[in-house]
Short mmCIF file of C-alpha atoms in Angstrom, two decimals:
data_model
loop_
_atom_site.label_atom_id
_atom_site.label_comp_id
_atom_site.label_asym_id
_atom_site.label_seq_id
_atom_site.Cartn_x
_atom_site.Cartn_y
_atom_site.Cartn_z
CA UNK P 1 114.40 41.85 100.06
CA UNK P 2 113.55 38.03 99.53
CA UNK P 3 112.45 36.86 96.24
CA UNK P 4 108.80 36.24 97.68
CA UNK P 5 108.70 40.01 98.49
CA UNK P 6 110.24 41.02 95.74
CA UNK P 7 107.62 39.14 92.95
CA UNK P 8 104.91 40.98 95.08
CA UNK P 9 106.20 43.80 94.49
CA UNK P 10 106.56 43.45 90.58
CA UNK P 11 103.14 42.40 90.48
CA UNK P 12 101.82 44.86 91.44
CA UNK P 13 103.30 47.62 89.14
CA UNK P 14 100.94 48.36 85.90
CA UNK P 15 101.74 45.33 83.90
CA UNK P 16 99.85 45.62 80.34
CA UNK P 17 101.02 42.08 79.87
CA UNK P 18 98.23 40.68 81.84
CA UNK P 19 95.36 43.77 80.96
CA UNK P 20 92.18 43.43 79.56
CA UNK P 21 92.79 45.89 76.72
CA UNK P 22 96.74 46.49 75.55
CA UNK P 23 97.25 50.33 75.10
CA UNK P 24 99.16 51.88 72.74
CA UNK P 25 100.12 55.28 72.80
CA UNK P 26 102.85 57.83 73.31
CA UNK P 27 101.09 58.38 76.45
CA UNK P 28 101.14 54.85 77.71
CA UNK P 29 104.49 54.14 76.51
CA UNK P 30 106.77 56.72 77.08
CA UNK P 31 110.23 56.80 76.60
CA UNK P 32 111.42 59.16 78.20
CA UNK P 33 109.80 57.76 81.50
CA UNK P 34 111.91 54.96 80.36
CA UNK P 35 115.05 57.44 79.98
CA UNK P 36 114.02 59.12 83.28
CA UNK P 37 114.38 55.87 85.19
CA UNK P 38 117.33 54.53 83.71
CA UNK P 39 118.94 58.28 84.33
CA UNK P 40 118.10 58.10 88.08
CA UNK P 41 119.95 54.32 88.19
CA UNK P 42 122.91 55.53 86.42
CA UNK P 43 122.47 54.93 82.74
CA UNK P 44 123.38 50.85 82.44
CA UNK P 45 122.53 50.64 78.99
CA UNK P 46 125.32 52.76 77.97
CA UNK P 47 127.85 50.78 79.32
CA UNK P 48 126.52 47.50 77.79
CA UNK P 49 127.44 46.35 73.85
CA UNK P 50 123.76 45.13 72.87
CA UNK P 51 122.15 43.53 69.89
CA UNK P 52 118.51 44.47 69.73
CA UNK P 53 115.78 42.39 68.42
CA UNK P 54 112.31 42.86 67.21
CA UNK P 55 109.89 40.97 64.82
CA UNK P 56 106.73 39.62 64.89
CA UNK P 57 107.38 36.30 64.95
CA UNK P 58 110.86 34.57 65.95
CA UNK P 59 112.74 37.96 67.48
CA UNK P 60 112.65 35.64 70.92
CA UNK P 61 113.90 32.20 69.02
CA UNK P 62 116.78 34.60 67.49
CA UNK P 63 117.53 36.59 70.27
CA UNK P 64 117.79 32.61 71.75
CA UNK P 65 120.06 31.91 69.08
CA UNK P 66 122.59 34.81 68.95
CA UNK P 67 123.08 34.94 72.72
CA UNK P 68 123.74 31.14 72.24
CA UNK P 69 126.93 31.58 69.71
CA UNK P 70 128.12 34.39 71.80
CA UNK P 71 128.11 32.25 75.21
CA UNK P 72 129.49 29.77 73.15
CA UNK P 73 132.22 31.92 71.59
CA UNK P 74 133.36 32.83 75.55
CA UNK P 75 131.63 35.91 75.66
CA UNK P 76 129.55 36.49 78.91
CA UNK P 77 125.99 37.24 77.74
CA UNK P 78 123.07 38.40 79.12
CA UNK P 79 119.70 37.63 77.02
CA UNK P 80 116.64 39.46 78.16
CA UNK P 81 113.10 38.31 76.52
CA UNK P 82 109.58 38.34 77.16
CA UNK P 83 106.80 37.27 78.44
CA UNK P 84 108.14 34.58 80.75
CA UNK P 85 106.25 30.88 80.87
CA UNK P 86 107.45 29.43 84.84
CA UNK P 87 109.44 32.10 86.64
CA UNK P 88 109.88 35.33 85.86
CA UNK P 89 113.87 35.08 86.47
CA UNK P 90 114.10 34.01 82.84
CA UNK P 91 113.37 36.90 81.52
CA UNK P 92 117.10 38.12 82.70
CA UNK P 93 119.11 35.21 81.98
CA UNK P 94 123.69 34.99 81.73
CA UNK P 95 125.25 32.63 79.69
CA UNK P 96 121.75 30.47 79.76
CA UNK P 97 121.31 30.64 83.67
CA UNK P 98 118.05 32.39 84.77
CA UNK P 99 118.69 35.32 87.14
CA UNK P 100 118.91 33.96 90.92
CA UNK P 101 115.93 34.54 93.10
CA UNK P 102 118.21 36.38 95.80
CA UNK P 103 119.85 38.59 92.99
CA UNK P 104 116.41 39.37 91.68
CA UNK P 105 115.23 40.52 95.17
CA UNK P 106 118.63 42.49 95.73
CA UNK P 107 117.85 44.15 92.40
CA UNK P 108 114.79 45.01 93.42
CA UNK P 109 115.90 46.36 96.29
CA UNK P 110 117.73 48.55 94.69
CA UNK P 111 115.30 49.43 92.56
CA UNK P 112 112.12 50.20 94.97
CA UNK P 113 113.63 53.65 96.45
CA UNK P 114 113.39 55.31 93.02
CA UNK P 115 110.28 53.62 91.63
CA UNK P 116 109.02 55.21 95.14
CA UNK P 117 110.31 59.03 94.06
CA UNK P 118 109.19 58.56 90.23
CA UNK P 119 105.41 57.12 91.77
CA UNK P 120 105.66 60.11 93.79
CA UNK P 121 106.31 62.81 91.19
CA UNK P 122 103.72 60.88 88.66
CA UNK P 123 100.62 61.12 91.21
CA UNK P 124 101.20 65.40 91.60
CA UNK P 125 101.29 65.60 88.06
CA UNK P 126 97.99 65.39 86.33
CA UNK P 127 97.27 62.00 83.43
CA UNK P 128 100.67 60.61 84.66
CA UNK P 129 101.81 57.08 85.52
CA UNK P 130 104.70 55.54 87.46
CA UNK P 131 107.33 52.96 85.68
CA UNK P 132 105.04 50.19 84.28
CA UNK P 133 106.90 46.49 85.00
CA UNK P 134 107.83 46.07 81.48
CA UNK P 135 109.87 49.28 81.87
CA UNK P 136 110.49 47.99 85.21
CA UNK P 137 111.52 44.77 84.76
CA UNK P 138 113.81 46.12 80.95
CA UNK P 139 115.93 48.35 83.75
CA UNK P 140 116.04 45.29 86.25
CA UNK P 141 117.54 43.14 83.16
CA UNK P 142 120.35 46.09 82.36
CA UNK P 143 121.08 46.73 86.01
CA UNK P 144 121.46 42.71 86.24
CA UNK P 145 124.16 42.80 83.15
CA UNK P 146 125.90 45.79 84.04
CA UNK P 147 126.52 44.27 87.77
CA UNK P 148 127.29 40.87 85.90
CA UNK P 149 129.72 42.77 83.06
CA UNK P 150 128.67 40.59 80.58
CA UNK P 151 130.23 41.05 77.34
CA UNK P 152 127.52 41.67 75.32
CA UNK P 153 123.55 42.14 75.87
CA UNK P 154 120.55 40.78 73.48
CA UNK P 155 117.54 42.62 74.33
CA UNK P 156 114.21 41.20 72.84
CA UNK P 157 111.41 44.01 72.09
CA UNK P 158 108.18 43.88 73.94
CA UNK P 159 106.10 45.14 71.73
CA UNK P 160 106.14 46.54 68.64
CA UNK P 161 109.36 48.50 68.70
CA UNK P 162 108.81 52.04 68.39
CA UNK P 163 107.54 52.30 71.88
CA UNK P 164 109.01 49.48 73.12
CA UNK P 165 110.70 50.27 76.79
CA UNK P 166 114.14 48.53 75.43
CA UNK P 167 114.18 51.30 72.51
CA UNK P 168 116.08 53.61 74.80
CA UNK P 169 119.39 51.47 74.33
CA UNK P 170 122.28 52.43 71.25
CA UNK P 171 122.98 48.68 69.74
CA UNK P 172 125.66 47.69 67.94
CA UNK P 173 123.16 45.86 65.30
CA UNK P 174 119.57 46.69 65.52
CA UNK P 175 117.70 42.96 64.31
CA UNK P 176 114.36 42.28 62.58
CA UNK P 177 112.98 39.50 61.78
CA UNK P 178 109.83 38.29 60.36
CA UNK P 179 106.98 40.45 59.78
CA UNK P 180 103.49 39.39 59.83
CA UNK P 181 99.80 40.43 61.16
CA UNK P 182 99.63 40.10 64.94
CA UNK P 183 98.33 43.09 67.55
CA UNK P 184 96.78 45.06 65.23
CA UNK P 185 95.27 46.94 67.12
CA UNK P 186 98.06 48.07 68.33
CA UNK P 187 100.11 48.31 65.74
CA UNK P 188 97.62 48.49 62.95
CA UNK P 189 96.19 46.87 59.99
CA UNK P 190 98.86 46.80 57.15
CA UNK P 191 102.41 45.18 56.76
CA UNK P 192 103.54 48.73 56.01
CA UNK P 193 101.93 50.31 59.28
CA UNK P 194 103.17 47.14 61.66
CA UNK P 195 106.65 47.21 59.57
CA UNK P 196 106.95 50.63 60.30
CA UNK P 197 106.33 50.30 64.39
CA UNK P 198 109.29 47.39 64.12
CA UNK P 199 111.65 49.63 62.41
CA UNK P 200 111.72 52.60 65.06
CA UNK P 201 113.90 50.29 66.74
CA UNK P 202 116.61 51.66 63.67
CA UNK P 203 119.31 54.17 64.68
CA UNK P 204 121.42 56.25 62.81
CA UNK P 205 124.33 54.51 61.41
CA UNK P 206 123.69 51.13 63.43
CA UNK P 207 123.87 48.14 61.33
CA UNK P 208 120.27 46.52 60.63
CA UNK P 209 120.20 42.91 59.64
CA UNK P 210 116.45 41.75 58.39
CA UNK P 211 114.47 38.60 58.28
CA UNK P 212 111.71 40.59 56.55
CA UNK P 213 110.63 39.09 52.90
CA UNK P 214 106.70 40.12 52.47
CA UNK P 215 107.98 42.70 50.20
CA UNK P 216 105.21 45.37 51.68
CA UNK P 217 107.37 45.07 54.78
CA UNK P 218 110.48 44.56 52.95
CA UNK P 219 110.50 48.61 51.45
CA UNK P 220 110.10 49.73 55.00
CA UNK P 221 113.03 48.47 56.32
CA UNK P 222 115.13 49.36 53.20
CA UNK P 223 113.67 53.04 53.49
CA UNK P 224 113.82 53.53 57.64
CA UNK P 225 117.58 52.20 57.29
CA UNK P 226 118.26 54.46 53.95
CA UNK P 227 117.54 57.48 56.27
CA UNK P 228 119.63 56.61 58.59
CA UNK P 229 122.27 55.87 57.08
CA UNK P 230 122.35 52.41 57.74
CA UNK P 231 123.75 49.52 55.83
CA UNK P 232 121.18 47.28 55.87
CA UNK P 233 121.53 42.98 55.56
CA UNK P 234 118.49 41.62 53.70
CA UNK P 235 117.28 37.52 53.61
CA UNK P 236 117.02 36.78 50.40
CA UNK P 237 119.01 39.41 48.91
CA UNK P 238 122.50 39.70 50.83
CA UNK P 239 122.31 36.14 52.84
CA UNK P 240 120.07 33.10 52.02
CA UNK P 241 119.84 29.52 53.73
CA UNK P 242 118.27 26.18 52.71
CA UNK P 243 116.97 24.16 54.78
CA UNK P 244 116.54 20.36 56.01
CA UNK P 245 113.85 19.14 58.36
CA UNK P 246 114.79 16.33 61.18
CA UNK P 247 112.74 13.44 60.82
CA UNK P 248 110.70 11.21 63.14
CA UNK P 249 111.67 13.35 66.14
CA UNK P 250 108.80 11.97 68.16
CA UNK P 251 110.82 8.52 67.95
CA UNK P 252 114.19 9.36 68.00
CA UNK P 253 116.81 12.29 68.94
CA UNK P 254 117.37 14.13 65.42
CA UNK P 255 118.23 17.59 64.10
CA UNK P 256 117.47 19.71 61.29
CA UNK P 257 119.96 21.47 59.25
CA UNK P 258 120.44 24.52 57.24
CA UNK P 259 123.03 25.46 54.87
CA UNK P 260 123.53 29.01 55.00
CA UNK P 261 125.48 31.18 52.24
CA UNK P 262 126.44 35.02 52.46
CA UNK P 263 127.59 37.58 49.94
CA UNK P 264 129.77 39.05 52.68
CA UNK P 265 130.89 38.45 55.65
CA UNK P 266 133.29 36.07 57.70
CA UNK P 267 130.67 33.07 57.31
CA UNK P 268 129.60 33.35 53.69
CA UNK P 269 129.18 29.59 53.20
CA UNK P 270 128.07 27.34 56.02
CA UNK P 271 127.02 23.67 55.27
CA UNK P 272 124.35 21.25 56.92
CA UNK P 273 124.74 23.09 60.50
CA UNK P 274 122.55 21.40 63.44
CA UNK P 275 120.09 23.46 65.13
CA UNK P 276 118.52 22.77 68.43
CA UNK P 277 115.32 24.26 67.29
CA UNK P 278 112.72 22.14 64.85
CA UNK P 279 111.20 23.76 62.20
CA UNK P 280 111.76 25.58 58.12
CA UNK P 281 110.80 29.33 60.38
CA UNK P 282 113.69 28.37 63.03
CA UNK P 283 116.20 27.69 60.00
CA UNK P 284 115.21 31.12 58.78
CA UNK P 285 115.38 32.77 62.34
CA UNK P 286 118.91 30.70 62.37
CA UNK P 287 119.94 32.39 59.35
CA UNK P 288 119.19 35.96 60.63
CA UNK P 289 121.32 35.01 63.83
CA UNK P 290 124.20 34.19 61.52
CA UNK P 291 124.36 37.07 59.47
CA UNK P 292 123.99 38.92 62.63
CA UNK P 293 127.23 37.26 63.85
CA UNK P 294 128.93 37.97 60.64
CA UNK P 295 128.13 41.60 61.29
CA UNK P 296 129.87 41.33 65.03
CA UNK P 297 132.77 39.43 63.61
CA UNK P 298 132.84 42.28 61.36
CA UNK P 299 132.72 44.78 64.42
CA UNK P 300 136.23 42.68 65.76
CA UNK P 301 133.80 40.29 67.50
CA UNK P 302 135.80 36.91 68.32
CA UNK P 303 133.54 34.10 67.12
CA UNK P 304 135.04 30.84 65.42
CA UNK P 305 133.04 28.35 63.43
CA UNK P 306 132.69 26.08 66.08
CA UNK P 307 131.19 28.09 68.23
CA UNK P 308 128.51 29.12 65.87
CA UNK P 309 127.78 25.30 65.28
CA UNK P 310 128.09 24.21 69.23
CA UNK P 311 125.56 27.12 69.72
CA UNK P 312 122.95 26.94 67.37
CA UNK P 313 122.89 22.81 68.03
CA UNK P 314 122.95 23.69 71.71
CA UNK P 315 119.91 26.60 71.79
CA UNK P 316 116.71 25.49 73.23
CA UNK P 317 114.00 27.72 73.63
CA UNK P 318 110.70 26.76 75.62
CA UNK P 319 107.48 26.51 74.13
CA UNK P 320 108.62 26.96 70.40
CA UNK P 321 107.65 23.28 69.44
CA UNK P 322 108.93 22.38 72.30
CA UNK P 323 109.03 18.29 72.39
CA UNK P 324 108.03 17.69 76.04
CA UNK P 325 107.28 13.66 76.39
CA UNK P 326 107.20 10.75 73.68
CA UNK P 327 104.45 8.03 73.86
CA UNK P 328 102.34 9.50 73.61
CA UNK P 329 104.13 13.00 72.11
CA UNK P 330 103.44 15.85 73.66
CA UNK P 331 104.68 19.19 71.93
CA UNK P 332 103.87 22.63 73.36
CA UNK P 333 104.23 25.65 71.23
CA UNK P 334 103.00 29.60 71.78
CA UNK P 335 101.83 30.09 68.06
CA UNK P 336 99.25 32.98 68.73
CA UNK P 337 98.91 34.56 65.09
CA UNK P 338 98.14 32.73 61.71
CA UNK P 339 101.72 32.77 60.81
CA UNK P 340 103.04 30.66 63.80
CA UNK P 341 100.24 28.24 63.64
CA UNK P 342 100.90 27.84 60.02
CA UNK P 343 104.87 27.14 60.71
CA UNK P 344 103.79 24.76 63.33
CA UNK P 345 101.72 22.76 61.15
CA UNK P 346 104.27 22.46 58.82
CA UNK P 347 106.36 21.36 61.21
CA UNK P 348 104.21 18.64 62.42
CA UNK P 349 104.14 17.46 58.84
CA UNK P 350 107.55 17.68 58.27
CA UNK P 351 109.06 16.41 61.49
CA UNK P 352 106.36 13.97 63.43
CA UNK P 353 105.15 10.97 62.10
CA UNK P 354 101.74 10.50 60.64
CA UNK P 355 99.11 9.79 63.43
CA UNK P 356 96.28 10.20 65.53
CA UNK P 357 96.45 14.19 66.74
CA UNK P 358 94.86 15.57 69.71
CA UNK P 359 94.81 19.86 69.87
CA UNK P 360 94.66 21.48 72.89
CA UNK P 361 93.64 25.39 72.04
CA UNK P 362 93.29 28.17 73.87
CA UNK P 363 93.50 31.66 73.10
CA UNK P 364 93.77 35.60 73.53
CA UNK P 365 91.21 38.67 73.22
CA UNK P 366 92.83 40.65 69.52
CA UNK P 367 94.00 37.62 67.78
CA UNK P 368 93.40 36.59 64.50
CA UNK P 369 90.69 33.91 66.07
CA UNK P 370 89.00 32.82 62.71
CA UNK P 371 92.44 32.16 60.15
CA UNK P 372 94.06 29.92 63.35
CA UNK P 373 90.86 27.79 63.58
CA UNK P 374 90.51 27.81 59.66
CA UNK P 375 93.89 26.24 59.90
CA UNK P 376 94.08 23.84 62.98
CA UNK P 377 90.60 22.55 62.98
CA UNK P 378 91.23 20.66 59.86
CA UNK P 379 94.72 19.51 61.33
CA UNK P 380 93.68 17.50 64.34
CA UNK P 381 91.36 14.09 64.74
CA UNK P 382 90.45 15.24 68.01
CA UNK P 383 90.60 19.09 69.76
CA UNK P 384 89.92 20.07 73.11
CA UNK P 385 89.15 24.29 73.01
CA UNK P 386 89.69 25.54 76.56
CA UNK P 387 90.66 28.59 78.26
CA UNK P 388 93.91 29.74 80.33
CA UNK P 389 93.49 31.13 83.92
CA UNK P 390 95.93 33.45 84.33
CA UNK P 391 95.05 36.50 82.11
CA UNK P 392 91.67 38.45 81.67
CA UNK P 393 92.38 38.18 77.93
CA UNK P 394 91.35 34.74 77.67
CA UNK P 395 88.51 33.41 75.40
CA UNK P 396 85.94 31.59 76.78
CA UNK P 397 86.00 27.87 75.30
CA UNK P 398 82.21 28.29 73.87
CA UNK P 399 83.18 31.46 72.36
CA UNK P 400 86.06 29.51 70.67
CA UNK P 401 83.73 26.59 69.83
CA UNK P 402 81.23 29.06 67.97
CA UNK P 403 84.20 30.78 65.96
CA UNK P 404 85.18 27.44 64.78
CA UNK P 405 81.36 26.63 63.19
CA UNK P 406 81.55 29.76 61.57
CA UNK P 407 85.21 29.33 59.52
CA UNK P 408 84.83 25.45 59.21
CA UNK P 409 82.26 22.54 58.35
CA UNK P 410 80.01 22.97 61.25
CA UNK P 411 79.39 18.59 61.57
CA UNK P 412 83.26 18.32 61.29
CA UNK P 413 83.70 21.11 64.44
CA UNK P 414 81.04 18.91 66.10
CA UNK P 415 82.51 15.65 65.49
CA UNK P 416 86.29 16.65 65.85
CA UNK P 417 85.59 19.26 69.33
CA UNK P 418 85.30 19.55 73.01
CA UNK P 419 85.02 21.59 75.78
CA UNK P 420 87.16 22.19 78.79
CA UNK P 421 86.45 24.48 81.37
CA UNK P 422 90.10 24.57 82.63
CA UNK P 423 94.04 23.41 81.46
CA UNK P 424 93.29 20.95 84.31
CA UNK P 425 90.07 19.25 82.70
CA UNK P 426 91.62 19.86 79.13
CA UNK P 427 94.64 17.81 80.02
CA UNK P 428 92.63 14.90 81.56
CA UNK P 429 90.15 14.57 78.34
CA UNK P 430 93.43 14.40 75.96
CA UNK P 431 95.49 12.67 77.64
CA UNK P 432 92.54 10.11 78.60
CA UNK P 433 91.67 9.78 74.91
CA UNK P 434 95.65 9.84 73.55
CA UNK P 435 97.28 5.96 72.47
CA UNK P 436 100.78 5.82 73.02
CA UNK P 437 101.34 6.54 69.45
CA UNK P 438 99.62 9.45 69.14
CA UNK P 439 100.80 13.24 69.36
CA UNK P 440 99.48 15.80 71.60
CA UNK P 441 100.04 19.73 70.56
CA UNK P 442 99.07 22.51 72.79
CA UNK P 443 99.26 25.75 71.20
CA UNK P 444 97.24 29.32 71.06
CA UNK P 445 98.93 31.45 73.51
CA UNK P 446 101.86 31.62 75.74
CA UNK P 447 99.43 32.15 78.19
CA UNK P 448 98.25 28.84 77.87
CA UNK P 449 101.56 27.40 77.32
CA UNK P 450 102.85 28.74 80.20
CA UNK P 451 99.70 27.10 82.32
CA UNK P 452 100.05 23.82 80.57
CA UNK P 453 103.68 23.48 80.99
CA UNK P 454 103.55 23.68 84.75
CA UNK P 455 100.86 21.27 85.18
CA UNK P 456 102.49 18.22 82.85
CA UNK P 457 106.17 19.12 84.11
CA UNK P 458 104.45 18.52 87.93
#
């Protein structure tokens, strides 16, 4: 099968990624629909060593960031994450390197006969479904590391965790990291109820290391790893870090720092170490990453100082203020909850130099529409609301437009926004009305990010 033929395939599997309305339910996410299918291929998660990863915010910047120090430690590692923003190869990538197009359509290949039998046996049952392509494409991932024999496997959650297709796997270190209010629907409408959907990734006995520090959150993860018997690694109890912003990145090539200090461990003091990623929430996610490695090294992991270093300076991650042109700037991000617009901001502040700003927004059905306006609107001397294309989720720009009056000075929202009907028409009006001093920020959803991306880049 040829890549071409194997993407139309995927595509058309039941993929909640791009659906109206997200379920969530034992019956829409089933595990052991996930076990069934990874039984019938010959159980590759069990012959994998993996490091699993959920959060609500920065479990795909650290899953980044460990696989980076492992790669760069000469261990052949396979990093699965999700959603993807150009191709959907990088969702499987080794040592870095997207999965090859003819590998993907050989794996699919593979896989087709018994998606075909478990399709079969789900339409003669009665309220069953065939593999959905997150479960589909979490098996495609392991079957691409087992055939690789990587060395070690960092699998980011979907969704939640609980549910979450990759939940089927036994890690060596089960990873959380921050907790905040995003699909709430979903996952509902406390820290304690989301906290408590994260932490069904825990196992018993499995090492957890936690980026957690709302303390709401916090007493979740102490009390899911308590009954389990797991010894549990807390920020800002059993590891801490401090951290240094880069400055004037718009102008020159800089790096922020973060000196990071342990009560146990093989790293328990690490000074002004460079990380590829900007921002005070990446030098946290960094931190998490590194007391994640000290809990491999402890686990007779080989990984030497300056591997750690080379790796975290190394790590890049797309569309986590992601620097994409200078004069004018352009920086792309996928902040979609009040949490990650609020770290981006800070970064901007932090990190950019004082100037004109033009916003490009778009955004997703379930999101926190109100507290990101609240915040950006503010922000930026000149916004441009739009809409992505790809995804029935979208918001139309005069919905977003009317949110903003309601949260914000209605004559500022007049005098600061626009319309655009499409990324196409959005780029034109802010790139039209940008100096070559000025900064650009797109931000909202990866949906958008993803859309954006491949227009400027072409």
């Amino acid at each position: 099968m040829n890549r071409d033929a194997a993407l139309e395939y995927l595509w058309n599997r039941i993929d909640y990624e791009r659906a109206l309305v997200i379920p969530y339910s034992d019956w829409d996410y089933k595990l052991q629909r996930m076990r069934d299918l990874l039984d019938r291929l010959g159980r590759p998660q069990d012959r994998l060593p993996i490091v699993h990863v959920a959060g609500t915010k920065g479990k795909g910047s650290t899953s980044a960031m460990i696989a980076a120090m492992l790669t760069a430690a000469g261990h052949r590692t396979g990093l699965f994450t999700s959603p993807h923003l150009q191709s959907i190869e990088e969702r499987f990538q080794i040592d870095g390197v997207p999965c090859p197009g003819d590998q993907l359509g050989e794996l699919v290949a593979r896989i087709k006969p018994v998606l075909a039998e478990m399709d079969a046996l789900a339409r003669s049952a009665e309220h069953e479904i065939g593999p959905t392509f997150f479960e589909v494409t979490t098996a495609l991932a392991l079957m691409h590391f087992e055939r690789a024999q990587v060395d070690a496997a960092v699998l980011e959650v979907g969704l939640g965790g609980r549910l979450d297709s990759t939940n089927v796997c036994q890690p060596r270190v089960s990873v959380i990291t921050s907790i905040s209010y995003d699909h709430m629907k979903q996952l509902g409408n406390t820290l304690t109820e989301i906290a408590g959907e994260k932490a069904g990734i825990i196992k018993p006995g499995v090492p957890v290391i936690s980026g957690v520090t709302t303390e709401e959150a916090r007493v979740v993860v102490q009390r899911r790893s308590d009954e389990h018997g797991c010894h549990c690694v807390q920020l800002g109890r059993e590891f801490t870090f401090d951290y240094t912003p880069a400055k004037l990145v718009d102008v020159q090539e800089a790096s922020p720092t973060i000196d990071f200090r342990a009560q146990s461990g093989h790293f328990q003091r690490l000074d002004r170490v460079a990380l590829g990623l900007l921002g005070r929430h990446q030098g946290a996610n960094a931190a998490v990453a590194l007391a994640t490695v000290n809990e491999l090294i402890r686990q007779h992991w080989q990984i030497d100082e300056a591997a750690v270093r080379r790796g975290l300076a190394q790590v890049r991650w797309p569309a986590r203020i992601e620097l994409l042109a200078r004069r004018p700037t352009v920086v792309l991000d996928a902040a979609h909850n009040v949490a990650s617009i609020a770290a981006l901001l800070e970064t901007l502040a932090e990190s950019f130099r004082p100037r004109e700003r033009v916003l490009i927004f778009a955004s997703t059905r379930d999101k926190d529409l109100p507290g990101m306006l609240k915040l950006l609107v503010p922000a930026f001397d000149r916004i441009v609301l739009t809409q992505y294309t790809q995804n029935p989720r979208r918001i139309e720009p005069a919905e977003l437009l009317a949110t903003a009056r309601q949260v914000v000075d209605p004559r500022l929202v007049d005098e600061r926004c626009t319309i655009a009907t499409s990324p196409e028409q959005a780029w034109q009006l802010a790139h039209a009305s940008a100096r070559p001093d000025d900064l650009i920020c797109i931000t909202g959803s990866f949906f958008i990010a993803a859309e954006m991306k491949t227009l400027i880049t072409r």
